[in-house]
Amino acid sequence: MFAVIKTGGRQYRVAPDDVLEIGKIAGEVGTIVQLPEVLVLGADTPVLGTPTVAGASVAAEVLQHKRGPKVIAFKKRRRKNSRRKRGYRDELTVLRITEILADNAKPTIGPRPRKAKAAPAGEGAEAAAATE
């Protein structure tokens, strides 16, 4: 099953477990957010919205907030000693699509548990020696 969603003025084709970068949205890292603007629900028989599909939404887990690559706008007017350099970076949110919902359903899948970082092998041996 797939869906076409609209967020931040752009449209994205998504399926469960897809990871995508969109314009920044509100939501803490590790929480589930719902994206209500679903334009198409696709399966064996696709459902087209007019303009959106009523009662449909997409649930996604917020993985990260970050900034995009720097875009430099450099303008120069030759022979005028006039230059302008401006930089800009987009604010982005990285999402993992958890499920596609229809008929005003609520999300049933929660965020995935975070993996605990394993201590390097050298630190474990030193800590064990220190406790003895």
PDB file of N, CA and C in Angstrom, residues 17 27-34 59-64 94-99 106-115:
ATOM      1  N   ASP A  17       7.627   2.152   6.262  1.00  0.00           N
ATOM      2  CA  ASP A  17       9.071   2.002   6.465  1.00  0.00           C
ATOM      3  C   ASP A  17       9.916   2.858   5.525  1.00  0.00           C
ATOM      4  N   GLY A  27       7.381  18.614  16.339  1.00  0.00           N
ATOM      5  CA  GLY A  27       7.398  17.260  16.874  1.00  0.00           C
ATOM      6  C   GLY A  27       8.762  16.938  17.427  1.00  0.00           C
ATOM      7  N   GLU A  28       8.782  16.341  18.609  1.00  0.00           N
ATOM      8  CA  GLU A  28      10.043  15.953  19.233  1.00  0.00           C
ATOM      9  C   GLU A  28      10.584  14.689  18.577  1.00  0.00           C
ATOM     10  N   VAL A  29      11.892  14.521  18.633  1.00  0.00           N
ATOM     11  CA  VAL A  29      12.532  13.331  18.081  1.00  0.00           C
ATOM     12  C   VAL A  29      12.037  12.110  18.854  1.00  0.00           C
ATOM     13  N   GLY A  30      11.614  11.083  18.132  1.00  0.00           N
ATOM     14  CA  GLY A  30      11.127   9.857  18.755  1.00  0.00           C
ATOM     15  C   GLY A  30       9.620   9.804  18.931  1.00  0.00           C
ATOM     16  N   THR A  31       8.891  10.846  18.563  1.00  0.00           N
ATOM     17  CA  THR A  31       7.439  10.840  18.699  1.00  0.00           C
ATOM     18  C   THR A  31       6.793  10.515  17.358  1.00  0.00           C
ATOM     19  N   ILE A  32       5.506  10.179  17.418  1.00  0.00           N
ATOM     20  CA  ILE A  32       4.731   9.884  16.216  1.00  0.00           C
ATOM     21  C   ILE A  32       3.917  11.120  15.854  1.00  0.00           C
ATOM     22  N   VAL A  33       4.001  11.540  14.585  1.00  0.00           N
ATOM     23  CA  VAL A  33       3.201  12.655  14.092  1.00  0.00           C
ATOM     24  C   VAL A  33       2.286  12.133  12.997  1.00  0.00           C
ATOM     25  N   GLN A  34       1.146  12.802  12.826  1.00  0.00           N
ATOM     26  CA  GLN A  34       0.208  12.428  11.781  1.00  0.00           C
ATOM     27  C   GLN A  34       0.212  13.497  10.704  1.00  0.00           C
ATOM     28  N   ALA A  59       0.871   8.138   9.463  1.00  0.00           N
ATOM     29  CA  ALA A  59       1.587   8.253  10.729  1.00  0.00           C
ATOM     30  C   ALA A  59       3.071   8.057  10.456  1.00  0.00           C
ATOM     31  N   ALA A  60       3.885   8.920  11.086  1.00  0.00           N
ATOM     32  CA  ALA A  60       5.331   8.859  10.866  1.00  0.00           C
ATOM     33  C   ALA A  60       6.057   9.154  12.164  1.00  0.00           C
ATOM     34  N   GLU A  61       7.222   8.535  12.332  1.00  0.00           N
ATOM     35  CA  GLU A  61       8.069   8.755  13.505  1.00  0.00           C
ATOM     36  C   GLU A  61       9.128   9.787  13.145  1.00  0.00           C
ATOM     37  N   VAL A  62       9.308  10.784  14.017  1.00  0.00           N
ATOM     38  CA  VAL A  62      10.326  11.807  13.800  1.00  0.00           C
ATOM     39  C   VAL A  62      11.673  11.218  14.203  1.00  0.00           C
ATOM     40  N   LEU A  63      12.594  11.128  13.245  1.00  0.00           N
ATOM     41  CA  LEU A  63      13.908  10.570  13.516  1.00  0.00           C
ATOM     42  C   LEU A  63      14.926  11.635  13.880  1.00  0.00           C
ATOM     43  N   GLN A  64      14.836  12.802  13.229  1.00  0.00           N
ATOM     44  CA  GLN A  64      15.886  13.794  13.402  1.00  0.00           C
ATOM     45  C   GLN A  64      15.425  15.144  12.860  1.00  0.00           C
ATOM     46  N   VAL A  94      13.597  14.609   9.380  1.00  0.00           N
ATOM     47  CA  VAL A  94      13.704  13.266   8.803  1.00  0.00           C
ATOM     48  C   VAL A  94      12.626  12.397   9.456  1.00  0.00           C
ATOM     49  N   LEU A  95      11.790  11.776   8.632  1.00  0.00           N
ATOM     50  CA  LEU A  95      10.673  10.953   9.114  1.00  0.00           C
ATOM     51  C   LEU A  95      10.807   9.522   8.626  1.00  0.00           C
ATOM     52  N   ARG A  96      10.298   8.578   9.429  1.00  0.00           N
ATOM     53  CA  ARG A  96      10.114   7.198   8.985  1.00  0.00           C
ATOM     54  C   ARG A  96       8.614   6.945   9.000  1.00  0.00           C
ATOM     55  N   ILE A  97       8.061   6.564   7.874  1.00  0.00           N
ATOM     56  CA  ILE A  97       6.623   6.298   7.771  1.00  0.00           C
ATOM     57  C   ILE A  97       6.330   4.990   8.493  1.00  0.00           C
ATOM     58  N   THR A  98       5.440   5.034   9.489  1.00  0.00           N
ATOM     59  CA  THR A  98       5.112   3.825  10.245  1.00  0.00           C
ATOM     60  C   THR A  98       3.891   3.112   9.661  1.00  0.00           C
ATOM     61  N   GLU A  99       2.844   3.882   9.340  1.00  0.00           N
ATOM     62  CA  GLU A  99       1.659   3.242   8.763  1.00  0.00           C
ATOM     63  C   GLU A  99       0.805   4.258   8.025  1.00  0.00           C
ATOM     64  N   LYS A 106      -6.681   5.731  14.324  1.00  0.00           N
ATOM     65  CA  LYS A 106      -5.570   6.269  15.120  1.00  0.00           C
ATOM     66  C   LYS A 106      -4.342   5.385  14.913  1.00  0.00           C
ATOM     67  N   PRO A 107      -3.135   5.952  15.074  1.00  0.00           N
ATOM     68  CA  PRO A 107      -1.925   5.138  14.912  1.00  0.00           C
ATOM     69  C   PRO A 107      -1.860   4.024  15.949  1.00  0.00           C
ATOM     70  N   THR A 108      -1.499   2.825  15.514  1.00  0.00           N
ATOM     71  CA  THR A 108      -1.388   1.690  16.432  1.00  0.00           C
ATOM     72  C   THR A 108       0.064   1.343  16.710  1.00  0.00           C
ATOM     73  N   ILE A 109       0.971   1.755  15.818  1.00  0.00           N
ATOM     74  CA  ILE A 109       2.389   1.443  15.977  1.00  0.00           C
ATOM     75  C   ILE A 109       3.079   2.630  16.628  1.00  0.00           C
ATOM     76  N   GLY A 110       3.766   2.355  17.738  1.00  0.00           N
ATOM     77  CA  GLY A 110       4.494   3.408  18.437  1.00  0.00           C
ATOM     78  C   GLY A 110       5.889   3.570  17.881  1.00  0.00           C
ATOM     79  N   PRO A 111       6.658   4.501  18.447  1.00  0.00           N
ATOM     80  CA  PRO A 111       8.031   4.684  17.975  1.00  0.00           C
ATOM     81  C   PRO A 111       8.893   3.477  18.305  1.00  0.00           C
ATOM     82  N   ARG A 112       9.889   3.238  17.469  1.00  0.00           N
ATOM     83  CA  ARG A 112      10.805   2.122  17.706  1.00  0.00           C
ATOM     84  C   ARG A 112      11.714   2.452  18.877  1.00  0.00           C
ATOM     85  N   PRO A 113      12.061   1.453  19.682  1.00  0.00           N
ATOM     86  CA  PRO A 113      12.977   1.730  20.794  1.00  0.00           C
ATOM     87  C   PRO A 113      14.360   2.067  20.269  1.00  0.00           C
ATOM     88  N   ARG A 114      15.023   2.989  20.971  1.00  0.00           N
ATOM     89  CA  ARG A 114      16.367   3.387  20.571  1.00  0.00           C
ATOM     90  C   ARG A 114      17.359   2.323  20.988  1.00  0.00           C
ATOM     91  N   LYS A 115      18.371   2.118  20.151  1.00  0.00           N
ATOM     92  CA  LYS A 115      19.421   1.167  20.465  1.00  0.00           C
ATOM     93  C   LYS A 115      20.386   1.808  21.444  1.00  0.00           C
TER      94      LYS A 115
END
